[in-house]
Structures are given as C-alpha cells and as structure tokens.
XYZ file of C-alpha atoms in Angstrom:
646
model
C -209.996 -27.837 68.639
C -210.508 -30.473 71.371
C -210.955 -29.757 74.875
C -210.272 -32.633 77.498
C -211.419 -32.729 81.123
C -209.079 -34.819 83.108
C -209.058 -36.587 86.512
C -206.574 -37.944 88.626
C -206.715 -40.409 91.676
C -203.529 -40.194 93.390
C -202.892 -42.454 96.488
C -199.959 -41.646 98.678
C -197.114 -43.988 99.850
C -198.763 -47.219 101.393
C -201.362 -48.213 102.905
C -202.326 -47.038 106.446
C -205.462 -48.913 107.788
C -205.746 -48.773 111.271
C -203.673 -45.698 111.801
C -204.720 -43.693 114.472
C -204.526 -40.304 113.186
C -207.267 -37.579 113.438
C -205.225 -34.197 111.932
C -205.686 -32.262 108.797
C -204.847 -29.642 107.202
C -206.697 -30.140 103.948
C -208.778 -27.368 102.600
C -212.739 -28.450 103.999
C -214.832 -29.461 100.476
C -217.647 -26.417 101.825
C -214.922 -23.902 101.659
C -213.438 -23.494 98.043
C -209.879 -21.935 97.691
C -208.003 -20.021 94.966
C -204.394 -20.464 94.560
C -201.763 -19.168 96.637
C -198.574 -20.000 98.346
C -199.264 -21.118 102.098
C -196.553 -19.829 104.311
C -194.337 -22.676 105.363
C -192.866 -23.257 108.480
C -189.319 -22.085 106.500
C -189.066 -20.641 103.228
C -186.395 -19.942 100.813
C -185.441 -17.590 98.280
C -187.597 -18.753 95.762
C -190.536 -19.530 97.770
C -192.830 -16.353 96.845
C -191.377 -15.883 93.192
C -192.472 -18.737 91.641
C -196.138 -17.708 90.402
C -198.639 -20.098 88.164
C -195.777 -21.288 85.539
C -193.740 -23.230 87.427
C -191.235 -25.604 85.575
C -191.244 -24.034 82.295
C -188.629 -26.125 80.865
C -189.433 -29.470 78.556
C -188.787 -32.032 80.967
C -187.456 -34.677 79.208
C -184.116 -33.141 77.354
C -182.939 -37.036 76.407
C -186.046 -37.573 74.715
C -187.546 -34.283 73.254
C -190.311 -33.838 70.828
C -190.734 -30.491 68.868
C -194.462 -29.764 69.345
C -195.411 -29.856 73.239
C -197.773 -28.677 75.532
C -196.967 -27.694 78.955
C -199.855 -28.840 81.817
C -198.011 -27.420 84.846
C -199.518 -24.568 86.966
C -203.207 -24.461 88.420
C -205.527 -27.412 88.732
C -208.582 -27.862 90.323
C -208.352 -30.588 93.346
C -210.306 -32.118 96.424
C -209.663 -34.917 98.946
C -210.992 -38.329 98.419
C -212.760 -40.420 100.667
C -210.980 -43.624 99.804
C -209.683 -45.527 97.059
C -213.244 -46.519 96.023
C -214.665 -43.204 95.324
C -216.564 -43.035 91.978
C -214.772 -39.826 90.162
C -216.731 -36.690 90.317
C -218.105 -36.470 87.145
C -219.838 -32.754 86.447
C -218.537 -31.281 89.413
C -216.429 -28.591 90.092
C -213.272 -29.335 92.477
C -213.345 -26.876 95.165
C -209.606 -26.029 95.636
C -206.746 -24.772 93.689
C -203.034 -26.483 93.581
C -200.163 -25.719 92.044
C -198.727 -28.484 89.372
C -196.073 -30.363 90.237
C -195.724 -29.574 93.766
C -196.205 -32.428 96.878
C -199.735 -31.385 98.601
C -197.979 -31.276 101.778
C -195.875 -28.419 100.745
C -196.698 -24.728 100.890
C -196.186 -24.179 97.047
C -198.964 -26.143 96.283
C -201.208 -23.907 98.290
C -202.424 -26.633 100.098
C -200.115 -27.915 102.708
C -202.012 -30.578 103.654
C -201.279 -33.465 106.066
C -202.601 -37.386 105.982
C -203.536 -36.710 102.202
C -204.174 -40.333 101.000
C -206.316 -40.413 98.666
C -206.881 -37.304 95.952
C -208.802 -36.062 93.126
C -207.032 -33.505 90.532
C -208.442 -32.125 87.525
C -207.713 -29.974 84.527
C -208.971 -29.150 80.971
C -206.803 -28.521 77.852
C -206.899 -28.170 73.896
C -205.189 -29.870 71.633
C -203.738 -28.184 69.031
C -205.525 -28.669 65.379
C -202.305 -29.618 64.000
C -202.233 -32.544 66.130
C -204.520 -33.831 64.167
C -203.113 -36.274 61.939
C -200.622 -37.744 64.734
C -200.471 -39.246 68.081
C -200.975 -37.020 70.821
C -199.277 -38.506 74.522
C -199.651 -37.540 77.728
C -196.895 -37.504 79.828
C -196.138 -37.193 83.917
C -193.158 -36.951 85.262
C -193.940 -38.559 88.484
C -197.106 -39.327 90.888
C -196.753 -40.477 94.211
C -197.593 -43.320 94.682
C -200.492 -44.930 92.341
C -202.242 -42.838 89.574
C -205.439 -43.879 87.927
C -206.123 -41.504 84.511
C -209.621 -40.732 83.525
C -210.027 -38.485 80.426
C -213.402 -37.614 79.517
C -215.509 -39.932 81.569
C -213.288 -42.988 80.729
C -210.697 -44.560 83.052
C -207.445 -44.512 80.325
C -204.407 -46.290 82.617
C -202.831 -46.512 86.327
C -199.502 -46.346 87.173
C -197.987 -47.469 90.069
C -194.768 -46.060 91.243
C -193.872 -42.931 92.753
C -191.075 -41.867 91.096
C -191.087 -43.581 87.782
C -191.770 -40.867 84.683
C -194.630 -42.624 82.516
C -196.415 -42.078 79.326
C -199.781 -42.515 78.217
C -201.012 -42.310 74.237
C -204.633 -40.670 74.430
C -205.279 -40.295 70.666
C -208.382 -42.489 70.998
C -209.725 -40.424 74.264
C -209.425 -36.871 73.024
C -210.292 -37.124 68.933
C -214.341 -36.047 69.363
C -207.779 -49.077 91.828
C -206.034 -51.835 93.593
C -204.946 -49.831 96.712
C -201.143 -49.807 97.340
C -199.954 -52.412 99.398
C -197.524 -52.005 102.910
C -194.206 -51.616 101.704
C -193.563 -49.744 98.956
C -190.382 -48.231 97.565
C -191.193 -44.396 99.457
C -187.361 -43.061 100.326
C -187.257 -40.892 103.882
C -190.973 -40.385 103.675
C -193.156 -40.959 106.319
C -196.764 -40.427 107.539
C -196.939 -41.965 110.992
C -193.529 -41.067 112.670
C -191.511 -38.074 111.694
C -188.356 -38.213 113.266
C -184.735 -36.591 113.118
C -184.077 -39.526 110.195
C -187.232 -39.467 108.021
C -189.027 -36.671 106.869
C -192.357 -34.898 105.468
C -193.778 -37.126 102.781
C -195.153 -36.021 99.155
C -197.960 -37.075 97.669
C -200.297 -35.860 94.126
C -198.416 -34.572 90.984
C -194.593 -33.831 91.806
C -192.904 -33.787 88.678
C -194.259 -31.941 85.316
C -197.047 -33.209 83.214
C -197.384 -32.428 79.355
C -198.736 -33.467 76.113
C -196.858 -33.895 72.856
C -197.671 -34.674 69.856
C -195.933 -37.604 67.916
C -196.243 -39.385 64.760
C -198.272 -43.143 64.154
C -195.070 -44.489 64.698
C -193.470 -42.463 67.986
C -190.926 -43.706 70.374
C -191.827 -45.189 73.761
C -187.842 -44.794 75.342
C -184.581 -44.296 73.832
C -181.403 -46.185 75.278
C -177.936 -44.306 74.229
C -175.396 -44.751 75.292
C -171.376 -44.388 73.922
C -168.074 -45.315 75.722
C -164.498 -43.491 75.723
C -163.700 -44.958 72.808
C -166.506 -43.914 70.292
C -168.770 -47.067 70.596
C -172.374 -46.156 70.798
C -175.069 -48.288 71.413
C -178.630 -47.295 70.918
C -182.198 -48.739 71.344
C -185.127 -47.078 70.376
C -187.960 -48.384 71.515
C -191.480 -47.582 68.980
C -194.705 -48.149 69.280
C -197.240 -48.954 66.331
C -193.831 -49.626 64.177
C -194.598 -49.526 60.512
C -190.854 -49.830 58.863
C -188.630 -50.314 61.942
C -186.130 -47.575 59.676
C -184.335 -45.480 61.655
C -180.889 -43.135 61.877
C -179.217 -41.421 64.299
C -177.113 -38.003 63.463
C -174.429 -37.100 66.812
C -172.878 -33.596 66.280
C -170.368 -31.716 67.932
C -172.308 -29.477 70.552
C -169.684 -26.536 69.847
C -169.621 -27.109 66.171
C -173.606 -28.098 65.470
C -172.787 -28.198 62.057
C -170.341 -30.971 62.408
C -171.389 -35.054 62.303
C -169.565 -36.640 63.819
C -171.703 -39.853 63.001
C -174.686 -41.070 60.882
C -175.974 -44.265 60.629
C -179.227 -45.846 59.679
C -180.369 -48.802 62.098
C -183.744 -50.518 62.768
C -185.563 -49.899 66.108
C -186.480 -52.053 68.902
C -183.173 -53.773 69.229
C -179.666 -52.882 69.831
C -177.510 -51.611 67.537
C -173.880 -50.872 67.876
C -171.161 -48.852 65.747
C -168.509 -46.937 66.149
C -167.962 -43.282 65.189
C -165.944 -42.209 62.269
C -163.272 -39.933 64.640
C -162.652 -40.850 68.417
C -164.681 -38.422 70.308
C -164.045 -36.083 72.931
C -164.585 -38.095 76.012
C -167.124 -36.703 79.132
C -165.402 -36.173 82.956
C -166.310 -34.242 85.612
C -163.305 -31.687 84.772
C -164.558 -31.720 80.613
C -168.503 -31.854 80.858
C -168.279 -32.543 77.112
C -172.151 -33.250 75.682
C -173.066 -34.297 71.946
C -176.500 -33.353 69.808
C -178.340 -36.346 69.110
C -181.214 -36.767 66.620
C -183.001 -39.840 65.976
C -185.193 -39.776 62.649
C -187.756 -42.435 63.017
C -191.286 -42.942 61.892
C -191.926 -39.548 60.147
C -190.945 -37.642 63.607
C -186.878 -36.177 64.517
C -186.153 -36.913 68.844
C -183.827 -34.632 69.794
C -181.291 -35.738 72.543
C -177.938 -35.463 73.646
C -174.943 -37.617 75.136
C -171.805 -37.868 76.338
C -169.103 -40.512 75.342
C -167.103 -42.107 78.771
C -166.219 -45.569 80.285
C -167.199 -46.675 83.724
C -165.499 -49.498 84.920
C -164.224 -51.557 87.864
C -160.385 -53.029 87.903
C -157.622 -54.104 89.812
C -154.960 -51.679 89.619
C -151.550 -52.809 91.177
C -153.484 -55.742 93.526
C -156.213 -53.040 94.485
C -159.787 -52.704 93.009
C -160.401 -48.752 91.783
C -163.309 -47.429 90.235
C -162.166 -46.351 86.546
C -163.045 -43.401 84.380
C -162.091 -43.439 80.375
C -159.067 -46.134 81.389
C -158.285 -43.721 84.554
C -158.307 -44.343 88.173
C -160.932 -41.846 89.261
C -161.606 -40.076 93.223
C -165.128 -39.589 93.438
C -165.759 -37.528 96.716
C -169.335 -35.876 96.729
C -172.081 -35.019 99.511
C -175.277 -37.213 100.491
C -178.073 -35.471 98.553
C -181.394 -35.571 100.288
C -183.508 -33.081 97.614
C -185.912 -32.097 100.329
C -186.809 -27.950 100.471
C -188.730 -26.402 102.782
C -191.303 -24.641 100.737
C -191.715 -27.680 98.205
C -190.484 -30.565 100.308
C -189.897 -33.214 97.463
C -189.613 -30.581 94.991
C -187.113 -27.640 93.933
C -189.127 -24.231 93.671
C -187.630 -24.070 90.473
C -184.762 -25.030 87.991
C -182.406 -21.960 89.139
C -183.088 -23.265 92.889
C -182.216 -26.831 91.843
C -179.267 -25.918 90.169
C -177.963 -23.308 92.978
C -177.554 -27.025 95.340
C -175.273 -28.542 92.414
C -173.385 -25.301 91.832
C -172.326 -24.499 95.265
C -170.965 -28.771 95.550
C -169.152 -28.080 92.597
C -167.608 -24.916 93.702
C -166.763 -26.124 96.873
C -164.736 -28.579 94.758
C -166.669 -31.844 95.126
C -167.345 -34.030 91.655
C -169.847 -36.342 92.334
C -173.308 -36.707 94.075
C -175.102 -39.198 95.962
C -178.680 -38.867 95.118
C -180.014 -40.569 98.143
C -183.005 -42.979 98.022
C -185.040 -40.667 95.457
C -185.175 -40.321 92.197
C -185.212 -36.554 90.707
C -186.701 -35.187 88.074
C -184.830 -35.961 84.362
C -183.609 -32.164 84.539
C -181.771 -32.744 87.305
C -179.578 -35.174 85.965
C -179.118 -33.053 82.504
C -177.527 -29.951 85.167
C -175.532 -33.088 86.276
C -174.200 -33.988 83.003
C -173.783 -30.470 82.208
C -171.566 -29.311 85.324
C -170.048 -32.516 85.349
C -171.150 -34.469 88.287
C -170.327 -37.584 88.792
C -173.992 -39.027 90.413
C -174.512 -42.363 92.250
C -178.110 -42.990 91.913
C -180.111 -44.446 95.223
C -182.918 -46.807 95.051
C -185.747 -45.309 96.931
C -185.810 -48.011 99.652
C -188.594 -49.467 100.789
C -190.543 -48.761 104.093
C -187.799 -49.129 106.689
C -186.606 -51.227 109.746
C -187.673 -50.629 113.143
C -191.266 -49.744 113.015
C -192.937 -51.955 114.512
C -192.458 -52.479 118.531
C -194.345 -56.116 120.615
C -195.219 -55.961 124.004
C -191.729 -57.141 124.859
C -190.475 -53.823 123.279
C -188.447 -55.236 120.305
C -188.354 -53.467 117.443
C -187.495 -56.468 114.689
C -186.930 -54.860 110.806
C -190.490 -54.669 108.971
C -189.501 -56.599 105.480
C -191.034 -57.022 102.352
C -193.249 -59.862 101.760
C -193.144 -61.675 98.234
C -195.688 -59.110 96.672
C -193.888 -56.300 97.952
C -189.928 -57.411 96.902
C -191.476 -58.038 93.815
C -192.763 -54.241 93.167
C -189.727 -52.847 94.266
C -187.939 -54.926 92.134
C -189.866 -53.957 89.113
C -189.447 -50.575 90.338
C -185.498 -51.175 90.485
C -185.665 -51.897 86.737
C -187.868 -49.137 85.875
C -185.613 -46.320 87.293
C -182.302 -47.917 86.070
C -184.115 -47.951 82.771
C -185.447 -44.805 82.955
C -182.245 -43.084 83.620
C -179.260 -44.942 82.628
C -178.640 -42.805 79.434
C -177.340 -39.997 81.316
C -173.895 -40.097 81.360
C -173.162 -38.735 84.623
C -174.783 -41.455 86.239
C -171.717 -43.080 87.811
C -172.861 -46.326 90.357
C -176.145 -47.495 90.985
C -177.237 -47.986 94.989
C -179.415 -51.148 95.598
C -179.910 -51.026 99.513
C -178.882 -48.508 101.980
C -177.962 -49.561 105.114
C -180.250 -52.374 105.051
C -183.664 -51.280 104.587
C -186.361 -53.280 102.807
C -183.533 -56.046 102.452
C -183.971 -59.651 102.246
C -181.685 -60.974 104.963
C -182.223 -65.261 104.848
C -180.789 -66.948 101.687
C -182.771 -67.988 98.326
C -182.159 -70.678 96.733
C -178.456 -71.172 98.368
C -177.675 -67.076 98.206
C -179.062 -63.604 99.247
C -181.360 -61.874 96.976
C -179.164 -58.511 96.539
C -176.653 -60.746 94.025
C -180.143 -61.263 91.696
C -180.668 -57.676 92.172
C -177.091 -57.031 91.101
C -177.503 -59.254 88.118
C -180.758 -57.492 87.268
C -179.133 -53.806 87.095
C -176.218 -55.283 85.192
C -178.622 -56.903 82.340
C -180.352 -53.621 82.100
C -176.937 -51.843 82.426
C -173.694 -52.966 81.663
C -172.084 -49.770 81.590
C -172.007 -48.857 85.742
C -170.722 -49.724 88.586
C -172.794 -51.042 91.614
C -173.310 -50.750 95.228
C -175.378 -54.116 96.201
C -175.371 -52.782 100.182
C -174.681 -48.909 101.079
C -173.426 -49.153 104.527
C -173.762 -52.347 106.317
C -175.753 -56.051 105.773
C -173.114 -56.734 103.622
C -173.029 -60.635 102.100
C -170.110 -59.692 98.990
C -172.383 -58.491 96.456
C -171.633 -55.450 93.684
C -168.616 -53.473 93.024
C -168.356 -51.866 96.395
C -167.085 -52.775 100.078
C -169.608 -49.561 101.458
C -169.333 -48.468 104.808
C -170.767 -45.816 106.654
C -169.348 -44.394 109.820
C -169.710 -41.220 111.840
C -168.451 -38.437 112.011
C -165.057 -40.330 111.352
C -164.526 -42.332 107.938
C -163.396 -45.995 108.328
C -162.483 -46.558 104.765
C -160.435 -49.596 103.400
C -158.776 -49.786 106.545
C -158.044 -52.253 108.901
C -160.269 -51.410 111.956
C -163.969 -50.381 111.270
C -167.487 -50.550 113.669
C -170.011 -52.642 113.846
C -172.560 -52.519 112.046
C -170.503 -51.092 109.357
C -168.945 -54.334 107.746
C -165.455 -55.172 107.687
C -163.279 -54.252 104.475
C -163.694 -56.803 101.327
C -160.389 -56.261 99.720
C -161.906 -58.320 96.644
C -164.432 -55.194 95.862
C -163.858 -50.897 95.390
C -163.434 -49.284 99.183
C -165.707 -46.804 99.650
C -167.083 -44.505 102.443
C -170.916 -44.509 101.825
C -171.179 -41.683 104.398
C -169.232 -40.064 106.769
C -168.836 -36.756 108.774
C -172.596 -35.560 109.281
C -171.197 -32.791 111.904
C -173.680 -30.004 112.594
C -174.284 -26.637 113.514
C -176.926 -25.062 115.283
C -178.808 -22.200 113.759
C -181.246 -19.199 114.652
C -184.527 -19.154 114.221
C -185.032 -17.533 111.315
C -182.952 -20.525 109.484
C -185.036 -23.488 111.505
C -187.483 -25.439 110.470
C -189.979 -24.183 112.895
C -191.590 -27.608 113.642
C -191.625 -28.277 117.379
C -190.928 -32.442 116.498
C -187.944 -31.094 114.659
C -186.557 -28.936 116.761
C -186.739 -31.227 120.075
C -184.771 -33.788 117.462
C -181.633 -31.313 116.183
C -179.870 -32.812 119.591
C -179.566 -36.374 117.663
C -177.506 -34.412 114.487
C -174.089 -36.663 114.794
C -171.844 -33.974 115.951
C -173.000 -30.265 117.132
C -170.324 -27.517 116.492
C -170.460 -24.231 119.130
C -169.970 -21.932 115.463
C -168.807 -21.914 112.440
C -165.306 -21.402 113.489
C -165.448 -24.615 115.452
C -167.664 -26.539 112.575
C -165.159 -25.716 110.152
C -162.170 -27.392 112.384
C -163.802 -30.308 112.534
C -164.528 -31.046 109.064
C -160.746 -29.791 108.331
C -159.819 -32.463 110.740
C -162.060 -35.405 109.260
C -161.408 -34.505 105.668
C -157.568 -34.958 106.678
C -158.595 -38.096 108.407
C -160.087 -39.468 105.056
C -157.128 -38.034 102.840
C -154.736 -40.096 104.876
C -156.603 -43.467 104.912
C -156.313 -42.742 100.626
C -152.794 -42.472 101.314
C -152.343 -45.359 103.917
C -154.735 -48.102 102.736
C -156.726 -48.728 99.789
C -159.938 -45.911 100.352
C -161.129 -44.992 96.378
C -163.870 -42.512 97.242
C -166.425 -41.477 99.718
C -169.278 -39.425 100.275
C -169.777 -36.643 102.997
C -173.054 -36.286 104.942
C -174.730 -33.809 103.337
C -176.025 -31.136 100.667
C -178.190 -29.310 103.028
C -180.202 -29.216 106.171
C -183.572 -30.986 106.294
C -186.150 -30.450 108.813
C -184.498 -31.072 112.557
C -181.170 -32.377 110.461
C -178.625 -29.659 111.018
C -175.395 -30.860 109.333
C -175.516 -30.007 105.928
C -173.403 -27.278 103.836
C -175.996 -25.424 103.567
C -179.280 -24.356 105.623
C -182.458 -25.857 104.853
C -183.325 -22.789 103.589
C -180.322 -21.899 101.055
C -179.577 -18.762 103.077
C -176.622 -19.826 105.386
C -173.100 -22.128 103.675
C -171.296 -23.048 106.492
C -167.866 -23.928 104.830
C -165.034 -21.577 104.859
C -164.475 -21.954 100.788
C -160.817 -21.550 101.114
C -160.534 -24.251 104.271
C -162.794 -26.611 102.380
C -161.500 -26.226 98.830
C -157.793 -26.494 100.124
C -158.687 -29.787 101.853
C -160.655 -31.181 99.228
C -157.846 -30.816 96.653
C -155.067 -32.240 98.340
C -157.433 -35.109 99.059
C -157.821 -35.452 95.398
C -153.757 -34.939 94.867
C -153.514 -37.924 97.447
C -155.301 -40.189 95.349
C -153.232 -39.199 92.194
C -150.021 -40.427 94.126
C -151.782 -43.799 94.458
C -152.126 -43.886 91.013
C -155.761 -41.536 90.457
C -156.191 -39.019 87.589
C -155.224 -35.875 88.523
C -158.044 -33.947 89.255
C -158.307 -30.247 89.938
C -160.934 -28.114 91.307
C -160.601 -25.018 89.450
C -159.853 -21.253 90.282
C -161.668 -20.076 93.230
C -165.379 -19.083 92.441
C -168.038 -16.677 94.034
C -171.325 -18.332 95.191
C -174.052 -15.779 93.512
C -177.009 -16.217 95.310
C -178.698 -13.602 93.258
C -177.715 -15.106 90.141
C -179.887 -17.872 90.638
C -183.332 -15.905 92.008
C-alpha cells in the first residue's frame, strides 16, 4: 500500500494586477473549517442532499478503465498568496472543500470571492494490485492553470480551464508561469458582474480519479462511425510495445451480438466498414453501440453511435443534413450555471432534470454556450438524443475597457493570447468530438475575442475553420454566432431579439445580412422574461437592480406564454416563407439577474404551458418537413417529475 499526499496550485481565469478590489469571503488561514454547505443566495433541490460523495459516476464513459479510484469529496484547502508561493510542505490546510465544486459556490463550503490563487490537498492509496501497471491520475477540469505536486515533487501543469487532462504518476507514487490577460473564460467574470456575465469558478470543477492501466495504456481514443457503417478509429498509446490492437462494437440491446471485429494498429487511423449496416443514431432513435478496444494487455470500454452530419444544397438551398435527411434543429441557449454550484450541476440527476424537461418540451438539440461540460453531460446527450452545438468558451470579452473620452473599443487578443485559445480550440474539439450528438461546432459568438483586421489577405476565423475541420471532418461549423460575419463555416448565424430574423430578407444591424451561399440559422432569439418572487431570485442586490435589462418582461405567465406562442409562430413562418433551417431559443434557465429562461434559476418554477409550447414546437417541425425536412415528432405528452430526479 502507497499513500500519496497531493497539492494543487490552481489560478483562476486571468490575470488581474492592478485591480482594485479589497472583498473576501475566503475562510481566514487562523480559523480552520470543516465541511459544510454554505447557504447560497438561492438554492435548489439538490442543494442540501448532496453530502461528501458527490459525482459518483466514472467520468469518462467514452474512455473507461475497469479498476478506478474515485478522488471526489473532501480535501483540505487554503488561499495562496500569489503564484510564487513555495507549496506548504508538512502543513496542514486549514479548510475543508468539497471536490469538484467552483470555490465561489456554496457546495464547496467555501463560497469565496477574488480566489486567485489556491492550494488543495489530499492523500490516497493505491491499490496493491496496481502494482505491476501504470497508475494515472486524471482531472476532469481546473480552472484556469494547475500545477501537480505529489509527494514533494512538482509532476505537470496544465493550462486550460475546461480541458479534461491526464497525468501518469507511476514514477511519483511507487515508494508557474501566471496566466496571461485573455484567456478562453466563457461568461465569467471577476471585476464586473453584470446582467450578461456571471459568477466565475475557480479550483477543481470537474471529477478527479486514478486508474490503473497497463505499460502500454491509451492516452485518447477517436471513434467515430457514419450512417452507413464506416467507422474510423484512433487510439492513441503511450509507451507502445506492439502497436496490436482490435476493436469489438455490439448491439447495446443484444450485448451478445458483434456486430464488428477487427484487429488494427494504434496511433493512426484506421477505417472499415461493418459486416451489416447499422442502426443509425437521431434525436427520435438515440441508438448507442458497446465498444471495446483490446490494446496493450488492458480492454477500454466505450460506446458510439453510427450517423452522418453534413452540409448540402437541397433544391438551390443549403440545409444541415442528418443520415442523408434534411434535419430542423430547434433547441434552447444552455448557460450550465446553478445557483448552489455555479459552474457545476449538484449532481448527475440535477444535470439531467435541465436536458429532460428540453426534451419534453419537444426541443432536439442544445446549444452549449461558451463552456464546455463535463464528458457525462454529453453521454445524457447522446442517450436522450440531443442534438448539441458545442460553444467555444470565448475569450475575455469586448467592451471592458473605457479612455477618458469614454469609448469603450473591444479588448482583443494579442498574438500570445489567440494562440492559447487556439490551442485550446483544438483541445476541446479533440476532446469531445467522439460523441455523437455533437452536431456543429461554435468558433466565436457574437464577436468576442475575434480577430477583426485581415492576415495574410483573409480573417483568421477561416484558419480556425480549417483547424476544426482537420481535427473533425465529420461536423458542421459556425465560424461567427451572431454577427462579425466575413463568410466563414457552414452557417449564415444571426441573433436577434425577441423576434427571429432568419434567412429572410430584412434583418438588424449588427446581426449580418443573410449569406444564401451558407445554412440559415437563428443563433438566438426570443429571450422574453418573467419576473419572479423572492423566494425564486437570486438574492444579489447587483442582480436584481439588472433583471430590468432581461429582453422582454412578461406581467405573468399567462402573458409570457402569448408571447413566445407568437414568436415561435413568427419563426415557423419564416421556415415556411424563406430559407430558415434551425434556430435556437434564449434559454434553458434563469441565471443570476437573467430572468428569461424555461425554467427558474433554481429548478423550482417552468414557465411554459407544455401543451402551448409542445403544440407550437411541432408544427414548427411539420413546417420544415413541407420544405423538404425529416419528419420529426415530439412524442406523446410527458409529465415533468421533479421528484424523480431528487
């Protein structure tokens, strides 16, 4: 048996020198703590039922080892001084947190503010079996720049707040450059909350674990198969020996069926096709196959799903295709922001309530919106059948910095900083591509962090687009969600509120005009509110004083209900009129002083009358099909269980 001692430096966001800001909330180093749940300015269901286990579940169901280790639930932790600190060998961190949670949330009994700079801690054992292997250590994600130490030795840093990374500490356990201004950080923000941008995250907000794996383990496995039964797959290894492998896909309803086999060597692509066309993966047949890949004396479980994405001109218009079909995809901006865990669901059940209720309501799609969730989030995707368009977290955003003549020009990236977020771009396109729900990737949104003066005789967004495409052939792509538009990607995306402008003939500034060459699509529309009591606010005075900017503000729910009947019929005839193939509607939930979502920030309160929305919804769908779309139903009405998901 082994015990290891482990400390983590964990810098938030970007750098702040200079700032002016003389609050916190972070538990005094004289004053140790034990763990418990702070009380948050709103909670949730789950808030106070989530004890010291939280996030059970393997993380990683596309690349799953048999023998694991989970690390979530109590370490020890203490602010830092600064990113210089010497670790603090031989002593004993004064506080408790909860692991993964965001320090600034109330789950990780902290709730801290202005937490820069962090030391966590925890001991474990590997198991004697583990012996004879590799063991890894594995974190989900750490916001925004980790540096490792295990046992008095500095191991690795990461850099990258939402990228999962994995670190192989046989060697360790067998007896900081200081982030820079603009970093790829979503709707976080330190400096000034506003109606827009929201409570930032910072420490250990996705799961950590050890595994064990054999000499020769795999690093990251690319899979991916198309309508037809053509499967690519890459396995990357480390320390390869042989270079053997073979992959085994059965029939998740019939496990005992294979419906291929095939021996291939790693660390390369490799392409066949299956033996019997398989059943193909929509939103409206979620179908998922077992994978295993035998390599190196260890078996990876995974799973996919067999579908074509593609982009074609159907009858002089450009449509987004699914398995040869012309497919809708209407879904809601998804933020992923809770009260009690900001960054982080309480809990898988919690997570899964959000993506539930969308589908129920009858949407089937999702735009993640600039942030990245954790892997499990995208396997309830692929399970419910979910179409997902996957956001870039952007980089820090326009407008924050005012001169004396009180402009406010767009803060962008300098050549240090476009290059991390590009790296960053290929990281998260690489780290989730093989899901097969994953539908469009979203470069820019609205402009943020993007390069606006020409390179080398063109704008840097068709590079970018050329960079997802190398690392993924297989999706479509939005180069510019919403406006800044220069002709890049799949997509003419525009964003308009509360009314959707989409592939039509008349549209507002700054929202561009329609490309007829590219896919029309509404990025975001509607965004109408409704104002809530108390008990469903985020009590936040800032917050509050900002619910007046939400795009629209309905008298009830009566009233809020019209309105989105009237928009939604709005969109379904520009589908029938012009050439509109899909759109998104602003949003999931409420966040902070943002009252417009489906649901309260707090999961108690859906707004939409089921049988207004659902009717809407499907004749919106049933529009499309008469220009030539799948047909696409949303089911047989279903109840929304709350209680089935505490």
């Amino acid at each position: 048996m082994k015990v290891i001692f482990l400390f983590l430096g964990a810098l938030l966001l970007y750098h702040t020198a200079g700032a002016v800001i003389d609050y916190h909330r972070v538990p005094p180093y004289e004053a140790p703590t034990t763990y418990t749940v702070q009380k948050p300015p709103l909670d949730t269901p789950w808030t106070y039922r989530l004890g010291s286990n939280p996030w059970p579940e393997y993380p990683r169901p596309q690349l799953q080892r048999e023998h694991w280790q989970n690390l979530n639930g109590i370490w020890k932790y203490r602010n830092a001084t600064g990113p210089n600190e010497p670790p603090p060998w031989n002593q004993d961190l004064p506080h408790e947190v909860l692991v993964p949670s965001c320090l600034e949330s109330a789950l990780s009994g902290v709730q801290g503010e202005y937490t820069i700079h962090s030391w966590f801690s925890t001991n474990f054992t590997v198991p004697e079996l583990w012996r004879d292997g590799r063991v890894l250590l594995n974190f989900g994600a750490v916001d925004y720049e980790a540096v490792i130490y295990i046992n008095g030795q500095q191991i690795a840093i990461n850099r990258g707040g939402y990228a999962t990374f994995t670190i192989d500490v046989t060697d360790y356990v067998s007896t900081g450059d200081e982030p820079d201004a603009v970093n790829p950080i979503g709707k976080q923000t330190l400096q000034d909350p506003n109606h827009y941008f929201y409570t930032p995250c910072s420490g250990i907000w996705q799961s950590v674990w050890i595994e064990a794996a054999a000499t020769e383990y795999v690093t990251r496995l690319d899979l991916s198969g198309d309508m037809n039964g053509q499967v690519t797959v890459n396995v990357h290894t480390l320390n390869s020996v042989s270079g053997n492998a073979e992959i085994r896909i059965r029939d998740r309803d019939q496990s005992a069926t294979i419906l291929a086999a095939n021996p291939f060597k790693t660390n390369g692509e490799f392409i066949f096709t299956t033996g019997q066309v398989p059943k193909r993966w929509s939103p409206d047949s979620p179908v998922l196959y077992d994978v295993e890949i035998i390599v190196g004396g260890e078996t990876i479980r995974s799973y996919m799903g067999f579908r074509t994405y593609e982009n074609r001109n159907i009858n002089g218009v450009y449509r987004p295709m699914l398995n040869g079909e012309f497919i809708f995809p209407f879904g809601t901006l998804d933020q992923g922001y809770w009260p009690d865990g900001i960054y982080v669901a309480p809990n898988r059940k919690a997570m899964t309530y959000d993506l539930n209720m969308l589908k129920a309501v009858g949407f089937n799609m999702v735009r993640k919106h600039i942030k990245v969730e954790p892997s499990l989030f995208y396997t309830a995707c692929d399970e419910l059948g979910l179409l997902v368009i996957q956001d870039m977290p952007s980089p820090r955003t326009g407008n924050r910095i005012e001169y004396s003549n009180c402009t406010r020009p767009p803060y962008l990236p300098n050549v240090d900083e476009q290059a991390d977020f590009v790296d960053q771009l290929g990281r998260m396109v690489d780290q989730l591509k093989s899901h097969p729900s994953i539908f469009a990737w979203t470069i820019y949104n609205e402009g943020w962090g993007q390069l606006l003066t020409r390179q080398n005789g063109h704008y840097q967004e068709f590079d970018l687009v050329d960079l997802v495409r190398s690392r993924d052939p297989t999706r479509l792509i939005s180069a510019t969600s919403g406006w800044t538009d220069h002709g890049a990607g799949d997509f003419s995306d525009t964003h308009s509120y509360a009314s959707p402008k989409c592939g039509t003939p008349f549209y507002k500034i700054p929202s561009p005009a329609y490309d007829p060459t590219r896919i029309a699509f509404q990025g975001e529309f509607g965004g109408i509110g409704h104002n809530l009591t108390d008990a469903h606010l985020w009590k936040v005075q800032d917050a509050i004083d900002t619910i007046n900017q939400t795009y629209e503000i309905n008298a009830d729910l009566n009233s809020f209900n019209y309105r989105a009947r009237q928009l939604l019929r709005e969109f379904r005839e520009q589908v029938e009129l012009f050439d509109c193939s899909g759109g998104v509607w602003t949003q999931t939930t409420d966040v902070e002083g943002e009252l417009n979502g489906l649901l309260s920030y707090d999961r108690r309160v859906l707004r939409v009358d089921l049988n207004v929305w659902r009717t809407e919804i499907q004749a919106l769908y049933d529009a499309a099909a008469a220009r030539g779309a799948m047909n696409y139903s949303i089911g047989e009405p279903v109840e929304l269980e709350l209680k089935n998901h505490l």
